[in-house]
Amino acid sequence: MRKTLISAILLVFAQICLPASIDPIIKGRIIEKDTQNSIEFADVILTKKGETTASAHTYSETDGKFAFTNIGEGEYILIVRLVGYDIYSSNSTINLTSSSGILDLGIIELKPLEVGLSEVVIEASKRQIIYKLDKRVIEASSNLMSSGGTAVDILENTPSIRVDAEGEVTFRGSSGFKVYIDGKPSLYTGTLALQQVPSGQIDNIEIITTPSARHDTEGDVGIINIITKKDSQQGFSGMVNLTGSTVFSNGGDFMFTKQNKDLQWYLAGGWSKVIRKSDFEQEKTTIVGDLTTISQSDGPRQSKNYNYFGRNGYIYSGLPNTTINIEAEAGYGKRIRKGDLDYTEEQSKNNTPLTSGHYASRDFYDLHQYYIQGNTGFGHKFNSEGHELTGRFLLRYEGDALEYFQSDLFDMNNERAQGHRAWEDEHRWAVQGNLDYILPYSKTGKVEAGYQYHSYLEDGDYSMQFWNPEKKEFYWRDDIYNTFYFQRGIHSIYAIGADSYKSFDLQLGLRGEHTHQVLRSSIEGADRTVNRFEVFPSVHLGYNLPNDQKLTFAYSYRTTRPQLFYMEPYITYRDYYSAEKGNPDIRPEYINSFELNYKRNLGENVLSSSLFYRYRKDKIERLRIPFEAGVTLDSMANVGHDRAMGVELNGQIKVNRWWNMNLNGNVYYYKVENEFKLDGKNETSTNYDITLNNLFDVHKNTRIQLDGNFVGPSVTTQGRSDAFWFVNLAIRQQLFNRKLQSTLSFRDILNTARYKSDISTANLESITRIRPYYPVITLSLSYTFNNFKKKSESSRDNRDLFEGTNH
């Protein structure tokens, strides 16, 4: 299979590596006419005089600059377009000859349209995915299914993004990605960080699969950077978003801004209640010594996630070439999960039946906390060529953080037979700071350097009660009580050099990190202290091919440090049959990532492919073993190494003026080399996902989206999960001069989504089946006023589908 996959991948790149002759170069810079700010992601199109099809196409960079290379001789017209701006067309033809050399068009100004909501005008919809040298950019407004959701919803149609039945996001088979917000590391991790940001407040999302040394080294498959919306025009304006669904999920968010010359004020806030319902079924066989327990549980599961936040900030730009910002934010989060299951159990010893029982299993979980945070920063530009110094400091406190577990078994007379309660009470502090410097040394080259610091502290205690059937009361388990303290501080320095020569782009980086980590526990022998210095290199190469093609290569060395709950050395319970325990000796993962990308623009169509290889050492994974009769114990362990090699394909096709199609597919070979040998074995699989996204512009104010999604099977060291598929439908209507936008979405309209996973070892067999609540219909409304115009700072979570996969 690997030889076949390698052969297929090589064919993709077989005809794109021929050297190109050096032809004339066209370059320029795009800015907004009113504010003189640089414009990123503008469509820059070059057409031959008298023709209507594009001869070349590119996008403007962060600083507004663009360049065309390897352009043949002839007469051309330059067109620049971006949603929300008047289309720019060069007044005169551009004549290129073999002696033209570098033709600098200078500054090109785009004039904003009067209607600020024109970002979502259907006649000029944005591309769903934009490919850059070191990242891909996902346009938030292009996915109708994300309306009323979160950042996870926007990622729905991204190649290699997968959302499991619990709503957990994985990318290229891993959940180990780091989340940034406006270029700053989030204090949350993985899916939880993505779920904190409402989709209505997101401009776009950057996926950086092989980050440079500038970025934090956490995240084995890279970084997801969420770019939020900001208003860029004078006066007062704002937007309000509301959403609700048939499972009674609901939410809303708002943003108000006021710009007075050099001072901008903004206020944002929101709430969300996300409800996930499923029918849950699980069969377990556990063997402990000579005692065999066979159990079956069946019934509904439900989870509710609540989030509330408010944010207020000021941006002052009255000093020469300097901007200062200050921001305060507060919020509250709460997650509830409960199950009401019918439970049967049979026990035998050496094949001789012993006992059997029929119970009602009721479990309840509650995690909540409030937070307060403040941050301030500055940016100073020494000139207009990119020579700048920036800095930032953030302090965050999370209080009243309580994690509560409750699980009970009731007999058929509704008498409690077994039960327990658990409380994990804690307080958390986080500090982040950075200082970054950029120095251009030529028209194409620059060096960057910086210092970054991150510290996280958590302390608390854990206590538990068990039910005494004889006394019919709960009693404290003093042997389980535990106090804990955890602190991790990371000092980082980095340096990057980047330059371009003719058709080549090069970026080299080196990052050094010192980690100091302390874990203290009242459990004897569980204290740990770590001091470690490590070096992480990165390489990015680019080559511009003829006919508007580009080839890039990237390498980065990264790590995934274990989270605290991976290391907590005491037992907790998800329900009466599912216990968990951390491992204080778990080691970080280390990852070598390689990636080769190819992109070609064919007029208004885009074809791209990515070949990737990832080797991960000391892979961290959850393992499940029998603990007591009928009870399993989950723990985290370094199970060995894994390898993933595959290819991603993306086609953005404009079928005609009213039909746009986006086809994403990926296939990768995955192998887990199990060295833990806990009744596991080496597992291999060929994983594949396919998403077909269709956008139909049925009217200038009406758009329909139809998605088809196929999620292939996957494996772990102990089992596998089956494939499933589903279809989504969404309709968006714009009203009142496009100030009001309504979206009605239908998830899994054919009711085909089913989740099944199994675990098989020498002393454990477990099969889990989950059927989501149906139907899930969501209505979202978005309103903007006073010409609110969004400006960015430099897979959907199928959360209503499944609930209960971690049981």
PDB file of C-alpha atoms in Angstrom, residues 294-421:
ATOM      1  CA  ILE A 294     -20.273  -8.913  30.710  1.00  0.00           C
ATOM      2  CA  SER A 295     -22.256  -5.664  30.736  1.00  0.00           C
ATOM      3  CA  GLN A 296     -24.498  -3.717  28.401  1.00  0.00           C
ATOM      4  CA  SER A 297     -25.675  -0.119  28.755  1.00  0.00           C
ATOM      5  CA  ASP A 298     -28.245   1.583  26.564  1.00  0.00           C
ATOM      6  CA  GLY A 299     -29.978   4.956  26.737  1.00  0.00           C
ATOM      7  CA  PRO A 300     -29.812   8.703  26.030  1.00  0.00           C
ATOM      8  CA  ARG A 301     -26.827  10.946  26.674  1.00  0.00           C
ATOM      9  CA  GLN A 302     -26.799  14.716  26.652  1.00  0.00           C
ATOM     10  CA  SER A 303     -24.241  17.461  27.086  1.00  0.00           C
ATOM     11  CA  LYS A 304     -24.603  21.227  27.450  1.00  0.00           C
ATOM     12  CA  ASN A 305     -21.801  23.750  27.009  1.00  0.00           C
ATOM     13  CA  TYR A 306     -22.334  27.325  28.240  1.00  0.00           C
ATOM     14  CA  ASN A 307     -20.019  30.237  27.482  1.00  0.00           C
ATOM     15  CA  TYR A 308     -20.395  33.927  28.347  1.00  0.00           C
ATOM     16  CA  PHE A 309     -17.832  36.662  27.638  1.00  0.00           C
ATOM     17  CA  GLY A 310     -17.398  40.414  27.523  1.00  0.00           C
ATOM     18  CA  ARG A 311     -14.447  42.322  26.075  1.00  0.00           C
ATOM     19  CA  ASN A 312     -13.561  46.019  26.040  1.00  0.00           C
ATOM     20  CA  GLY A 313     -10.506  47.656  24.518  1.00  0.00           C
ATOM     21  CA  TYR A 314      -8.827  50.771  23.159  1.00  0.00           C
ATOM     22  CA  ILE A 315      -6.338  51.251  20.338  1.00  0.00           C
ATOM     23  CA  TYR A 316      -4.391  54.536  20.261  1.00  0.00           C
ATOM     24  CA  SER A 317      -2.347  55.537  17.222  1.00  0.00           C
ATOM     25  CA  GLY A 318      -1.655  59.216  17.967  1.00  0.00           C
ATOM     26  CA  LEU A 319       2.078  58.795  18.589  1.00  0.00           C
ATOM     27  CA  PRO A 320       4.506  58.955  15.642  1.00  0.00           C
ATOM     28  CA  ASN A 321       4.595  55.539  13.914  1.00  0.00           C
ATOM     29  CA  THR A 322       3.418  53.885  17.148  1.00  0.00           C
ATOM     30  CA  THR A 323       0.243  52.072  18.146  1.00  0.00           C
ATOM     31  CA  ILE A 324      -0.708  51.175  21.730  1.00  0.00           C
ATOM     32  CA  ASN A 325      -3.577  48.902  22.726  1.00  0.00           C
ATOM     33  CA  ILE A 326      -5.116  47.818  26.006  1.00  0.00           C
ATOM     34  CA  GLU A 327      -7.900  45.291  26.529  1.00  0.00           C
ATOM     35  CA  ALA A 328      -9.837  43.711  29.403  1.00  0.00           C
ATOM     36  CA  GLU A 329     -11.998  40.600  29.204  1.00  0.00           C
ATOM     37  CA  ALA A 330     -14.097  38.538  31.597  1.00  0.00           C
ATOM     38  CA  GLY A 331     -16.223  35.463  31.151  1.00  0.00           C
ATOM     39  CA  TYR A 332     -17.803  32.344  32.545  1.00  0.00           C
ATOM     40  CA  GLY A 333     -17.822  28.810  31.177  1.00  0.00           C
ATOM     41  CA  LYS A 334     -19.811  25.744  32.202  1.00  0.00           C
ATOM     42  CA  ARG A 335     -19.973  22.228  30.745  1.00  0.00           C
ATOM     43  CA  ILE A 336     -22.587  19.686  31.812  1.00  0.00           C
ATOM     44  CA  ARG A 337     -22.862  16.073  30.750  1.00  0.00           C
ATOM     45  CA  LYS A 338     -25.446  13.525  31.917  1.00  0.00           C
ATOM     46  CA  GLY A 339     -26.632  10.044  31.059  1.00  0.00           C
ATOM     47  CA  ASP A 340     -29.654   7.940  32.008  1.00  0.00           C
ATOM     48  CA  LEU A 341     -28.853   4.405  30.907  1.00  0.00           C
ATOM     49  CA  ASP A 342     -30.395   0.989  31.270  1.00  0.00           C
ATOM     50  CA  TYR A 343     -27.626  -1.291  32.568  1.00  0.00           C
ATOM     51  CA  THR A 344     -27.388  -5.095  32.776  1.00  0.00           C
ATOM     52  CA  GLU A 345     -24.495  -7.086  34.176  1.00  0.00           C
ATOM     53  CA  GLU A 346     -23.520 -10.762  34.367  1.00  0.00           C
ATOM     54  CA  GLN A 347     -20.522 -12.191  36.225  1.00  0.00           C
ATOM     55  CA  SER A 348     -18.952 -15.605  35.971  1.00  0.00           C
ATOM     56  CA  LYS A 349     -15.912 -17.370  37.391  1.00  0.00           C
ATOM     57  CA  ASN A 350     -14.173 -20.006  35.290  1.00  0.00           C
ATOM     58  CA  ASN A 351     -17.284 -20.096  33.041  1.00  0.00           C
ATOM     59  CA  THR A 352     -19.550 -20.701  36.081  1.00  0.00           C
ATOM     60  CA  PRO A 353     -22.319 -18.074  36.409  1.00  0.00           C
ATOM     61  CA  LEU A 354     -22.175 -16.119  39.679  1.00  0.00           C
ATOM     62  CA  THR A 355     -24.440 -13.063  39.683  1.00  0.00           C
ATOM     63  CA  SER A 356     -26.546 -10.959  37.371  1.00  0.00           C
ATOM     64  CA  GLY A 357     -28.298  -7.654  37.812  1.00  0.00           C
ATOM     65  CA  HIS A 358     -30.448  -5.049  36.094  1.00  0.00           C
ATOM     66  CA  TYR A 359     -29.940  -1.401  37.056  1.00  0.00           C
ATOM     67  CA  ALA A 360     -30.551   2.190  36.063  1.00  0.00           C
ATOM     68  CA  SER A 361     -27.249   4.029  35.622  1.00  0.00           C
ATOM     69  CA  ARG A 362     -27.372   7.788  36.124  1.00  0.00           C
ATOM     70  CA  ASP A 363     -24.272   9.933  35.791  1.00  0.00           C
ATOM     71  CA  PHE A 364     -23.769  13.692  35.949  1.00  0.00           C
ATOM     72  CA  TYR A 365     -20.717  15.868  35.249  1.00  0.00           C
ATOM     73  CA  ASP A 366     -20.297  19.615  35.842  1.00  0.00           C
ATOM     74  CA  LEU A 367     -17.225  21.719  35.062  1.00  0.00           C
ATOM     75  CA  HIS A 368     -17.351  25.481  35.486  1.00  0.00           C
ATOM     76  CA  GLN A 369     -15.106  28.493  36.080  1.00  0.00           C
ATOM     77  CA  TYR A 370     -14.979  32.241  35.631  1.00  0.00           C
ATOM     78  CA  TYR A 371     -11.999  34.143  34.238  1.00  0.00           C
ATOM     79  CA  ILE A 372     -10.604  37.667  34.203  1.00  0.00           C
ATOM     80  CA  GLN A 373      -7.804  38.731  31.898  1.00  0.00           C
ATOM     81  CA  GLY A 374      -6.078  41.856  30.709  1.00  0.00           C
ATOM     82  CA  ASN A 375      -3.512  42.468  28.016  1.00  0.00           C
ATOM     83  CA  THR A 376      -1.617  45.378  26.593  1.00  0.00           C
ATOM     84  CA  GLY A 377       0.704  45.773  23.642  1.00  0.00           C
ATOM     85  CA  PHE A 378       2.491  48.167  21.352  1.00  0.00           C
ATOM     86  CA  GLY A 379       3.833  48.343  17.824  1.00  0.00           C
ATOM     87  CA  HIS A 380       6.427  50.774  16.487  1.00  0.00           C
ATOM     88  CA  LYS A 381       7.305  51.147  12.795  1.00  0.00           C
ATOM     89  CA  PHE A 382      10.733  52.619  12.127  1.00  0.00           C
ATOM     90  CA  ASN A 383       9.860  53.087   8.453  1.00  0.00           C
ATOM     91  CA  SER A 384       7.345  51.968   5.818  1.00  0.00           C
ATOM     92  CA  GLU A 385       9.531  49.107   4.597  1.00  0.00           C
ATOM     93  CA  GLY A 386       8.664  46.674   7.399  1.00  0.00           C
ATOM     94  CA  HIS A 387      11.271  47.644  10.009  1.00  0.00           C
ATOM     95  CA  GLU A 388       9.303  47.323  13.262  1.00  0.00           C
ATOM     96  CA  LEU A 389       9.273  46.348  16.944  1.00  0.00           C
ATOM     97  CA  THR A 390       6.206  44.872  18.699  1.00  0.00           C
ATOM     98  CA  GLY A 391       5.484  43.700  22.228  1.00  0.00           C
ATOM     99  CA  ARG A 392       2.659  42.275  24.292  1.00  0.00           C
ATOM    100  CA  PHE A 393       1.864  41.210  27.870  1.00  0.00           C
ATOM    101  CA  LEU A 394      -1.149  39.201  29.137  1.00  0.00           C
ATOM    102  CA  LEU A 395      -2.289  38.168  32.622  1.00  0.00           C
ATOM    103  CA  ARG A 396      -5.218  35.814  33.258  1.00  0.00           C
ATOM    104  CA  TYR A 397      -6.871  34.379  36.381  1.00  0.00           C
ATOM    105  CA  GLU A 398      -9.445  31.584  36.518  1.00  0.00           C
ATOM    106  CA  GLY A 399     -11.346  31.213  39.790  1.00  0.00           C
ATOM    107  CA  ASP A 400     -14.127  29.098  41.293  1.00  0.00           C
ATOM    108  CA  ALA A 401     -12.945  26.323  38.958  1.00  0.00           C
ATOM    109  CA  LEU A 402     -14.828  23.205  40.048  1.00  0.00           C
ATOM    110  CA  GLU A 403     -15.037  19.832  38.321  1.00  0.00           C
ATOM    111  CA  TYR A 404     -17.816  17.701  39.801  1.00  0.00           C
ATOM    112  CA  PHE A 405     -18.589  14.041  39.031  1.00  0.00           C
ATOM    113  CA  GLN A 406     -21.621  12.071  40.172  1.00  0.00           C
ATOM    114  CA  SER A 407     -22.504   8.486  39.268  1.00  0.00           C
ATOM    115  CA  ASP A 408     -25.201   6.179  40.689  1.00  0.00           C
ATOM    116  CA  LEU A 409     -26.637   2.706  40.155  1.00  0.00           C
ATOM    117  CA  PHE A 410     -30.294   2.214  41.078  1.00  0.00           C
ATOM    118  CA  ASP A 411     -32.056  -1.125  41.217  1.00  0.00           C
ATOM    119  CA  MET A 412     -35.494  -1.734  39.712  1.00  0.00           C
ATOM    120  CA  ASN A 413     -37.122  -0.479  42.927  1.00  0.00           C
ATOM    121  CA  ASN A 414     -35.303   2.836  42.440  1.00  0.00           C
ATOM    122  CA  GLU A 415     -33.102   2.153  45.467  1.00  0.00           C
ATOM    123  CA  ARG A 416     -29.488   3.322  45.193  1.00  0.00           C
ATOM    124  CA  ALA A 417     -27.244   0.233  45.008  1.00  0.00           C
ATOM    125  CA  GLN A 418     -23.905   1.961  44.342  1.00  0.00           C
ATOM    126  CA  GLY A 419     -22.680   5.471  43.791  1.00  0.00           C
ATOM    127  CA  HIS A 420     -19.931   8.001  44.225  1.00  0.00           C
ATOM    128  CA  ARG A 421     -19.288  11.750  44.188  1.00  0.00           C
TER     129      ARG A 421
END
